[in-house]
mmCIF file of N, CA, C and O in Angstrom:
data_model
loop_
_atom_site.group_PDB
_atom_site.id
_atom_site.type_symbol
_atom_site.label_atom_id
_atom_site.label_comp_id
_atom_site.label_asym_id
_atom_site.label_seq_id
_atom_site.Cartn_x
_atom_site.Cartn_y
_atom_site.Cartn_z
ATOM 1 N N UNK F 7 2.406 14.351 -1.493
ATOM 2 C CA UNK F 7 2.376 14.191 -2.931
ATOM 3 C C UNK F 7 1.184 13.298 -3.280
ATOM 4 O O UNK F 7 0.962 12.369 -2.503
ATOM 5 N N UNK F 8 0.471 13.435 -4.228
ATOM 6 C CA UNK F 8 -1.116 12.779 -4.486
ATOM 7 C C UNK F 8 -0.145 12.394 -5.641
ATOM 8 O O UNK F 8 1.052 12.616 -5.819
ATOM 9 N N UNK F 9 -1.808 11.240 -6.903
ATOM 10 C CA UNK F 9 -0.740 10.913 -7.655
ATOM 11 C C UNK F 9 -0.814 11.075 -8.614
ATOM 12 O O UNK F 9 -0.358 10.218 -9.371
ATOM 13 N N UNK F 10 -1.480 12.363 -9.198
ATOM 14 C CA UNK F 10 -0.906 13.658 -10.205
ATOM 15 C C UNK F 10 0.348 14.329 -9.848
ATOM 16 O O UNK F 10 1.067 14.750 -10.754
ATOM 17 N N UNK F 11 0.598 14.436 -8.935
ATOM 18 C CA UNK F 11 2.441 15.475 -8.676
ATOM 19 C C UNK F 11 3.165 14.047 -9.369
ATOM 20 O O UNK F 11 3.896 14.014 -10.359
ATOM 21 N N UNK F 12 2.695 12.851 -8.484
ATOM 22 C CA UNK F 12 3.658 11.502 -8.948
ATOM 23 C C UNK F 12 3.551 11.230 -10.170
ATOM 24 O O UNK F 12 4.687 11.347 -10.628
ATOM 25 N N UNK F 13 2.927 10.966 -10.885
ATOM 26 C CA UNK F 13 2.842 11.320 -12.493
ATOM 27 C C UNK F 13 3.801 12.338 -13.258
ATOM 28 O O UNK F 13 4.575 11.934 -14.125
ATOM 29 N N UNK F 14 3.722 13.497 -12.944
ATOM 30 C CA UNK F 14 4.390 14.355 -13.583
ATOM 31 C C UNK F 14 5.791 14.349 -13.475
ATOM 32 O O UNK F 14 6.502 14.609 -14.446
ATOM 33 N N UNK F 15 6.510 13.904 -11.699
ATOM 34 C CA UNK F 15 7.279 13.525 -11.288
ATOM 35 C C UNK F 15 8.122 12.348 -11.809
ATOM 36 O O UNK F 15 9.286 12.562 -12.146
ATOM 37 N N UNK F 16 7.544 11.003 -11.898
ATOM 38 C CA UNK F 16 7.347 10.195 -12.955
ATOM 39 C C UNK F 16 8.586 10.770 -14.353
ATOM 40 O O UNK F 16 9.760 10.606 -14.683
ATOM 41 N N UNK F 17 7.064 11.669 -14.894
ATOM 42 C CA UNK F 17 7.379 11.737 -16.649
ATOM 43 C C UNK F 17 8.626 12.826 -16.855
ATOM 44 O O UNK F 17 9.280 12.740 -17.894
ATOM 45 N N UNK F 18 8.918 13.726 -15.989
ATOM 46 C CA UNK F 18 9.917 14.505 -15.676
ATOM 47 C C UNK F 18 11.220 14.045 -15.469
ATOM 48 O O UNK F 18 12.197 14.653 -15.904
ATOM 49 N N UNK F 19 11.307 12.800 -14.704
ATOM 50 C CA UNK F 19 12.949 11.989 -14.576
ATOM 51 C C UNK F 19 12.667 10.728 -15.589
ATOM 52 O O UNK F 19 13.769 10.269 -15.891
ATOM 53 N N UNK F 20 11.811 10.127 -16.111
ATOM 54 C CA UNK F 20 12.202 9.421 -16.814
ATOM 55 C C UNK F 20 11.818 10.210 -18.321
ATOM 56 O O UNK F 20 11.364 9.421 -19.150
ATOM 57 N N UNK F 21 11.883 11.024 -18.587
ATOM 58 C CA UNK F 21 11.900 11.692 -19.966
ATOM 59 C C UNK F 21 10.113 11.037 -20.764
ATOM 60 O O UNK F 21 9.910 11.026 -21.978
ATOM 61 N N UNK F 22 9.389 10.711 -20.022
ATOM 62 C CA UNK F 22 8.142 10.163 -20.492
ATOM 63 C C UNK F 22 6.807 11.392 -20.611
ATOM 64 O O UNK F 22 6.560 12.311 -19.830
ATOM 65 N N UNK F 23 6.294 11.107 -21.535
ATOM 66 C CA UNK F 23 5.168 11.803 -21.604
ATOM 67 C C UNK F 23 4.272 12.050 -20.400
ATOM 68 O O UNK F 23 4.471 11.047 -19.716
ATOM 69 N N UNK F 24 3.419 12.795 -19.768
ATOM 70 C CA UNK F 24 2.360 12.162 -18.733
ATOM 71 C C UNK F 24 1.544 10.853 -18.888
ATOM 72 O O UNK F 24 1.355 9.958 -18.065
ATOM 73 N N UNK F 25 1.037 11.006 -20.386
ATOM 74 C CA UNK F 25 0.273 9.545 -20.291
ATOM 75 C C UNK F 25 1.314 8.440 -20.037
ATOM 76 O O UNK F 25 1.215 7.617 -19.127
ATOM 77 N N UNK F 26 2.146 8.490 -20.772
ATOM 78 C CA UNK F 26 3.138 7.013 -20.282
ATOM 79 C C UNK F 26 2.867 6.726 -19.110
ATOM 80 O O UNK F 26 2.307 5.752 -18.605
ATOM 81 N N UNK F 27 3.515 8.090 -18.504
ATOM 82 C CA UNK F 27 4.388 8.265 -17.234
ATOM 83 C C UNK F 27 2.677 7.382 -16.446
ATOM 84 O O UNK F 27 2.785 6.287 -15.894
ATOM 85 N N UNK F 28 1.702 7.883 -16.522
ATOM 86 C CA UNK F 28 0.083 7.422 -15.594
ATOM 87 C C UNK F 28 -0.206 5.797 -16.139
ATOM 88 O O UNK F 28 -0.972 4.990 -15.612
ATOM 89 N N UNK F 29 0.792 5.553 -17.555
ATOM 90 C CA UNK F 29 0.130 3.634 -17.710
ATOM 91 C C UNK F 29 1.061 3.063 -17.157
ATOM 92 O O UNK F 29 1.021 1.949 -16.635
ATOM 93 N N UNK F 30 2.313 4.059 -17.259
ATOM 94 C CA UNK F 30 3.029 3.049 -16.039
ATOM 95 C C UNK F 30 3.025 2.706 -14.774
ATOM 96 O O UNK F 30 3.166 1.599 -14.255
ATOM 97 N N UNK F 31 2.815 3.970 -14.218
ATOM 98 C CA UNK F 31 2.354 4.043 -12.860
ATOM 99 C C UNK F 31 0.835 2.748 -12.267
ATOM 100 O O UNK F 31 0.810 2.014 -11.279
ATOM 101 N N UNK F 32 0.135 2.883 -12.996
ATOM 102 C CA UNK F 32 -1.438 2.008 -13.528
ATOM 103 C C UNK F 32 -1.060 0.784 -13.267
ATOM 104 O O UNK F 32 -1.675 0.116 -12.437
ATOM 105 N N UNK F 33 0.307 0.162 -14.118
ATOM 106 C CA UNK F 33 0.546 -0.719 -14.603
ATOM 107 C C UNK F 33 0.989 -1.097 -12.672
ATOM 108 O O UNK F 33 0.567 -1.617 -11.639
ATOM 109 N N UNK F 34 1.709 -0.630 -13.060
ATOM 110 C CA UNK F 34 2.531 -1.373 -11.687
ATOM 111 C C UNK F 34 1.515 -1.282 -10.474
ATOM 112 O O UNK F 34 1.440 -2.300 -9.785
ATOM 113 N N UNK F 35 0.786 -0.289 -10.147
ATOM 114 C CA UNK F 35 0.122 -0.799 -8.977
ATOM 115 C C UNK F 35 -0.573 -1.882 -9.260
ATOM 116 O O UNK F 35 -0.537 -2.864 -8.518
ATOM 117 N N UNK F 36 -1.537 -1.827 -10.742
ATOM 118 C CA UNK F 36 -1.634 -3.307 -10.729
ATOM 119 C C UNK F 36 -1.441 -4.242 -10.485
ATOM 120 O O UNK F 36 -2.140 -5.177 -10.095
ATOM 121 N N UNK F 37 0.066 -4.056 -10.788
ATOM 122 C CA UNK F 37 1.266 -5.576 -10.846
ATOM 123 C C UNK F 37 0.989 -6.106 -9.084
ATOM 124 O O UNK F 37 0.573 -7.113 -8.511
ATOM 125 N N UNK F 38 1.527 -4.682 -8.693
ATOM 126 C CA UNK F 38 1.281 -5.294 -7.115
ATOM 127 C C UNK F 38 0.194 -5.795 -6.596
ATOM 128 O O UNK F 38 0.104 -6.894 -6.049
ATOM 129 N N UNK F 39 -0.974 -4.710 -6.812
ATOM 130 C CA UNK F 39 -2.619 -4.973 -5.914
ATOM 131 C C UNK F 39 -2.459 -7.276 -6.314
ATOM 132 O O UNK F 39 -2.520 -8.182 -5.482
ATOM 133 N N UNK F 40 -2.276 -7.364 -7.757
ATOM 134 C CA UNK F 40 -3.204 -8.853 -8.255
ATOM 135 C C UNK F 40 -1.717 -9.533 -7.450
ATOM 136 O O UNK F 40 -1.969 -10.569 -6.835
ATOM 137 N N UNK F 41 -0.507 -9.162 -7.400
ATOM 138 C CA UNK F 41 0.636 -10.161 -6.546
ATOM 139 C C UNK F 41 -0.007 -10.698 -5.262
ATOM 140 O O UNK F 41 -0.128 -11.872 -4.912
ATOM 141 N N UNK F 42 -0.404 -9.536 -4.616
ATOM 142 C CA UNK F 42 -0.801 -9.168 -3.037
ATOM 143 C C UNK F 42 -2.145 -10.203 -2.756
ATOM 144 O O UNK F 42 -2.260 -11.022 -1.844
ATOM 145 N N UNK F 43 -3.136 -9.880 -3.866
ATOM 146 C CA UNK F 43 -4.359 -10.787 -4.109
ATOM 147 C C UNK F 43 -4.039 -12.226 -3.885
ATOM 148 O O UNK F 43 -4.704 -13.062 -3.273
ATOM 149 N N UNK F 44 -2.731 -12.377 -4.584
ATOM 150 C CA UNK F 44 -2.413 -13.757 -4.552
ATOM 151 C C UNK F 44 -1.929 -14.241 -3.579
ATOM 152 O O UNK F 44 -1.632 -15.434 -3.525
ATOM 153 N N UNK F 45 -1.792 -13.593 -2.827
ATOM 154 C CA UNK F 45 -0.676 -13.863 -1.082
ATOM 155 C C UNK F 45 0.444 -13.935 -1.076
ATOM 156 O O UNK F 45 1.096 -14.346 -0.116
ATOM 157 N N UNK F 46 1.016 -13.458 -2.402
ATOM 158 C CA UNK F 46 2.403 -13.075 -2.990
ATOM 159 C C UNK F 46 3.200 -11.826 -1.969
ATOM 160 O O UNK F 46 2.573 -10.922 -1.416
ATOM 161 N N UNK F 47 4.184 -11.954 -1.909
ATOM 162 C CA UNK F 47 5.092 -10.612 -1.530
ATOM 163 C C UNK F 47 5.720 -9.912 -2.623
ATOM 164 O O UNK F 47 6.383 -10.598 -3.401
ATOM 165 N N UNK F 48 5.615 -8.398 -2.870
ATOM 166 C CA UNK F 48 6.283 -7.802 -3.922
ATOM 167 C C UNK F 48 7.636 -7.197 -3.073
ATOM 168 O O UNK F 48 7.513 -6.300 -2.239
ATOM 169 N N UNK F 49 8.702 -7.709 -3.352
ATOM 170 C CA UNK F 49 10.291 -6.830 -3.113
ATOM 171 C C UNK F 49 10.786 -6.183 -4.280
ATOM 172 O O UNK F 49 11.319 -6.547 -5.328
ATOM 173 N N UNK F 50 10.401 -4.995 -3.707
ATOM 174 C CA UNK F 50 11.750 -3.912 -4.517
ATOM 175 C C UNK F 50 12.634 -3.374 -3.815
ATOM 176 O O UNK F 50 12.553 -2.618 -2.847
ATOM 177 N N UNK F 51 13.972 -4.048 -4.666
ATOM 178 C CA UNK F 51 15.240 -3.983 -3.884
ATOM 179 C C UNK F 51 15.738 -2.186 -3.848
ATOM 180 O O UNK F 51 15.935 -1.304 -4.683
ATOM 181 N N UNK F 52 15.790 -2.346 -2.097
ATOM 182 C CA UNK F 52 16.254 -0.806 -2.169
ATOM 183 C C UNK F 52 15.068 0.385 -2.008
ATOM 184 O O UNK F 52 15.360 1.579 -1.946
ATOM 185 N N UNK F 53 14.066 0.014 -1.967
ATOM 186 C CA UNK F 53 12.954 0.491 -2.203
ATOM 187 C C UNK F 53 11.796 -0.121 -0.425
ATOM 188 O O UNK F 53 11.376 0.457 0.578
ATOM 189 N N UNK F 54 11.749 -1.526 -0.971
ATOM 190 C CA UNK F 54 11.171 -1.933 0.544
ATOM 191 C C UNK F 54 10.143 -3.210 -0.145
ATOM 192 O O UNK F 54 10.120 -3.137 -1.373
ATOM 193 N N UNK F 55 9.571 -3.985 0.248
ATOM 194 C CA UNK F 55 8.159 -5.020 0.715
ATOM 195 C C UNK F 55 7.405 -4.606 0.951
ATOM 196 O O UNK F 55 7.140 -3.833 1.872
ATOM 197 N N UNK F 56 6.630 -5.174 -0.133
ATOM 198 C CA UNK F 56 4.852 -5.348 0.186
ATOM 199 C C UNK F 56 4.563 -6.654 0.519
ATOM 200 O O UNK F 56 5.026 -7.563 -0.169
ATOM 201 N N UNK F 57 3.792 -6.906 1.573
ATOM 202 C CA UNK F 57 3.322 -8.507 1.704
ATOM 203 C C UNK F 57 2.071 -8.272 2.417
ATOM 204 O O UNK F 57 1.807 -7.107 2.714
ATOM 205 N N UNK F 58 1.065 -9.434 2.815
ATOM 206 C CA UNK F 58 -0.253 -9.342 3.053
ATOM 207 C C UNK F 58 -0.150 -9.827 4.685
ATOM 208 O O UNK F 58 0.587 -10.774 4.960
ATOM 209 N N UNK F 59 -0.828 -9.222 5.619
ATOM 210 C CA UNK F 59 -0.803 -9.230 6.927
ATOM 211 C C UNK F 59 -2.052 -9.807 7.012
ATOM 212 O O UNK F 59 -2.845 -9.409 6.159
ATOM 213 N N UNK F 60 -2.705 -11.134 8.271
ATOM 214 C CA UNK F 60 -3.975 -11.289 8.472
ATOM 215 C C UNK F 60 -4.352 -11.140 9.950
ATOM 216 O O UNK F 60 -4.149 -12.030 10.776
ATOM 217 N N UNK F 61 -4.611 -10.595 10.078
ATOM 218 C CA UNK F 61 -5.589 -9.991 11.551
ATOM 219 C C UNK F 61 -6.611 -10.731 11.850
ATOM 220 O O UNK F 61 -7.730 -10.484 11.399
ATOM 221 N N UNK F 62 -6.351 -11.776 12.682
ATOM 222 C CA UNK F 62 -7.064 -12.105 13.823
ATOM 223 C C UNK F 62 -8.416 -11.772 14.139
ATOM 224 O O UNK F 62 -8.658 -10.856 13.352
ATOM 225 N N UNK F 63 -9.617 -12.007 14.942
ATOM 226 C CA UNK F 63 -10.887 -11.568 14.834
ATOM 227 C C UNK F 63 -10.472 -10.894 16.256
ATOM 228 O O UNK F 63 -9.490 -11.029 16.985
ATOM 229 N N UNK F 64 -11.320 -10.332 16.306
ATOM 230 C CA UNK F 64 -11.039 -9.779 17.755
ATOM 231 C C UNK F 64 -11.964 -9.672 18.303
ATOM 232 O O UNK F 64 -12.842 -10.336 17.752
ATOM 233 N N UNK F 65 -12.558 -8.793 19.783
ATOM 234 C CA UNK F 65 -13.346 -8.336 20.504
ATOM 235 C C UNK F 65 -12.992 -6.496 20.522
ATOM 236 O O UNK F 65 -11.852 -6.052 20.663
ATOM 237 N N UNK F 66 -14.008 -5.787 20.380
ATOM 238 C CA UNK F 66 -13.678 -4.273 20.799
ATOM 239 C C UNK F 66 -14.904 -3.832 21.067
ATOM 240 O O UNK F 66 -15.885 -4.568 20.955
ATOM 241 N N UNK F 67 -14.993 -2.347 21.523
ATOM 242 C CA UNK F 67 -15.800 -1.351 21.862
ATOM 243 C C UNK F 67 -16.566 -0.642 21.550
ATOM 244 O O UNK F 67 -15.840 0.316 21.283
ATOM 245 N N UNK F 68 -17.898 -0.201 21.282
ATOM 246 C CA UNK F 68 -18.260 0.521 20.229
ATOM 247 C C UNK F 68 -18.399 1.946 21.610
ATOM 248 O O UNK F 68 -19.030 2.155 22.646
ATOM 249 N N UNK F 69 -17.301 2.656 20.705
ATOM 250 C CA UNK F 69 -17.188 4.119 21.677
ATOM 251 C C UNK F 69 -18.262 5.148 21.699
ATOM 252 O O UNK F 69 -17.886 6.308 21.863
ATOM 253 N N UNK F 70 -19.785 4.878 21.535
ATOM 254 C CA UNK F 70 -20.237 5.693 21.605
ATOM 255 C C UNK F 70 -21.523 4.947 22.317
ATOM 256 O O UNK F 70 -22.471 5.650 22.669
ATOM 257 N N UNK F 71 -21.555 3.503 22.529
ATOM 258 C CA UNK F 71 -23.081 2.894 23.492
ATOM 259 C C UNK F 71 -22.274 2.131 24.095
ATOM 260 O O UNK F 71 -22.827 1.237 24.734
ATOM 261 N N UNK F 72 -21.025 2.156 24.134
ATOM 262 C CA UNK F 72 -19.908 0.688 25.143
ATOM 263 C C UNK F 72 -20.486 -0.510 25.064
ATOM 264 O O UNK F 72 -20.615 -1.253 26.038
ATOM 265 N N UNK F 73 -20.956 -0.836 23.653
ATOM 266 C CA UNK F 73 -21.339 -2.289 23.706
ATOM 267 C C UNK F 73 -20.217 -3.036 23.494
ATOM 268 O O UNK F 73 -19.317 -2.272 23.148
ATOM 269 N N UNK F 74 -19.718 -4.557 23.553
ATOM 270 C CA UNK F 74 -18.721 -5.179 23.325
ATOM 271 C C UNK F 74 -19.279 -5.292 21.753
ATOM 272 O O UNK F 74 -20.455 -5.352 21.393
ATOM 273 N N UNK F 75 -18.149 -5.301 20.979
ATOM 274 C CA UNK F 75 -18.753 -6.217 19.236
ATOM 275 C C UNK F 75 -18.408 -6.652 18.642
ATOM 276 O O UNK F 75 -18.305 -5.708 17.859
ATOM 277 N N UNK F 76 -17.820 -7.828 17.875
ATOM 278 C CA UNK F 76 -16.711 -8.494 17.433
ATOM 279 C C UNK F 76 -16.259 -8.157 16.420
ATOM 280 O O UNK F 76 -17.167 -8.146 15.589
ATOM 281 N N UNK F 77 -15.065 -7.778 15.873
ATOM 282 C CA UNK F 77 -14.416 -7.301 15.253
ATOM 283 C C UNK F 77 -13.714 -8.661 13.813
ATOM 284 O O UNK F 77 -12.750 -9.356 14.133
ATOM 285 N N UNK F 78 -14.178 -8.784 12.766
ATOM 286 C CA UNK F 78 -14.113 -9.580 12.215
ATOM 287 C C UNK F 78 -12.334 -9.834 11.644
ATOM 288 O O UNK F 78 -11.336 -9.146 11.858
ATOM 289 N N UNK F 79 -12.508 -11.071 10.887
ATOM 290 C CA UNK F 79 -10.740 -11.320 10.569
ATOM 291 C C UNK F 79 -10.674 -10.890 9.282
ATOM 292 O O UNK F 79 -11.448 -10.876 8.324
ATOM 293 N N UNK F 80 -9.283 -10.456 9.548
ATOM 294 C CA UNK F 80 -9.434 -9.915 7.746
ATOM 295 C C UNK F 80 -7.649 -9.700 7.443
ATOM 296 O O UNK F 80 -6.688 -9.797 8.205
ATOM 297 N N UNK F 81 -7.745 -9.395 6.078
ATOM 298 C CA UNK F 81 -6.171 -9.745 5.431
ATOM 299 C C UNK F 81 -5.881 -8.016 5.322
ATOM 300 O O UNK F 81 -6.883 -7.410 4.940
ATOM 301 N N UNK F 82 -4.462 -6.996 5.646
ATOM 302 C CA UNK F 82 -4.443 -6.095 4.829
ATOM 303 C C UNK F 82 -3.130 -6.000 4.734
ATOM 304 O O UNK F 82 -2.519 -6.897 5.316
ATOM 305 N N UNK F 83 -2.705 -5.462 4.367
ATOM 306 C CA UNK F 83 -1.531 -4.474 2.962
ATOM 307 C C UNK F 83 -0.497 -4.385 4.345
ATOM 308 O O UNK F 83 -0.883 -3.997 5.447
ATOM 309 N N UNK F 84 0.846 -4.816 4.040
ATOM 310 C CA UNK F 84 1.677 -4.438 4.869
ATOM 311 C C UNK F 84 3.335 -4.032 4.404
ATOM 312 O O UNK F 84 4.268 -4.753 4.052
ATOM 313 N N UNK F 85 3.244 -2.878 4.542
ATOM 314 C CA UNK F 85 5.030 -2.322 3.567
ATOM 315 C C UNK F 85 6.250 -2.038 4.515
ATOM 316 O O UNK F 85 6.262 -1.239 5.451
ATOM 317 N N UNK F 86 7.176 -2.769 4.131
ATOM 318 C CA UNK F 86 8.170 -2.838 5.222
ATOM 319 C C UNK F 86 9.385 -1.926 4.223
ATOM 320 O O UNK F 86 9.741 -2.433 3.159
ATOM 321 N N UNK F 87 9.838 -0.865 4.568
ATOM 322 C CA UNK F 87 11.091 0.297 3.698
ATOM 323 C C UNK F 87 12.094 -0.932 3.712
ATOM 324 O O UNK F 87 12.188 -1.858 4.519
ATOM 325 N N UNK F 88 12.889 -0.615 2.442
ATOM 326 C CA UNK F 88 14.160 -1.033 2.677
ATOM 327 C C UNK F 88 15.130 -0.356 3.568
ATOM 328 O O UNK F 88 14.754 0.448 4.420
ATOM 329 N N UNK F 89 16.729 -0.757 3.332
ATOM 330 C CA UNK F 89 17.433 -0.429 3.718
ATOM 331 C C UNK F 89 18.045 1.278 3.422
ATOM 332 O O UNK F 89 18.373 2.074 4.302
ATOM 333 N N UNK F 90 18.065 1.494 2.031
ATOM 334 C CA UNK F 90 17.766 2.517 1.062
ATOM 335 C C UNK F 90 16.895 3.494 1.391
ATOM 336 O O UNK F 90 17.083 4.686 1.634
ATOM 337 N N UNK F 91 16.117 2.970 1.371
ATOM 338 C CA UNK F 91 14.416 3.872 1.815
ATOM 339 C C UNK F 91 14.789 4.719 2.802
ATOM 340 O O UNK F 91 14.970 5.929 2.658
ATOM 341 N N UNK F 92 14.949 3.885 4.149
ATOM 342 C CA UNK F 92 15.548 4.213 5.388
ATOM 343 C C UNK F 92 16.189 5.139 5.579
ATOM 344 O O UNK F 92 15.789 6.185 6.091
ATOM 345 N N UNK F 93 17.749 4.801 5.039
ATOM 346 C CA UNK F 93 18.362 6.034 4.990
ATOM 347 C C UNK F 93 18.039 7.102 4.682
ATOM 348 O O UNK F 93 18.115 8.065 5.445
ATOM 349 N N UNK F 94 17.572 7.160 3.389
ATOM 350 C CA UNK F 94 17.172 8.563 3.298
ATOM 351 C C UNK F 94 16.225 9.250 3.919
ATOM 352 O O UNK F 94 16.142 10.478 3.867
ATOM 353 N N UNK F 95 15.556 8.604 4.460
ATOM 354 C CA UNK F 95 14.324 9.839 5.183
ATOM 355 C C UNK F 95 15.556 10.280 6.416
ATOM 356 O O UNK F 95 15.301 11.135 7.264
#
């Protein structure tokens, strides 16, 4: 599902127009991306966690001259399903 089907999907169960249905959608990833920015965790109950993971610098490979090359530190995106979530798949 891309997130035109989710949009329409969206405006279809909650009785919303498409545009709504896309400022809401807008809205909330927002909400999350600037939480996440903040080093905030977003929980939606039943649904699952978003929180920010930081990775370590590392050492690795470059697979095509096998040089060693350091692999820098960095923060990313980490979503843990709920309980809810779970089940259903």
């Amino acid at each position: 599902m891309n997130k035109t089907e989710l949009i329409e999907k969206i405006a279809a169960n909650a009785g919303l127009t498409k545009v709504d249905a896309k400022k809401a959608l807008d809205a909330a990833t927002a909400a999350i991306q600037e939480a996440l920015a903040a080093g905030d965790k977003v929980a939606l109950i039943g649904f699952g966690t978003f929180s920010v993971n930081e990775r370590p610098a590392r050492e690795g490979i470059n697979p095509q001259s096998k040089e060693k090359i350091k692999i820098a530190a960095k923060k990313v995106a980490k979503f843990k399903a709920g309980a809810e979530l779970a089940k259903a798949l």
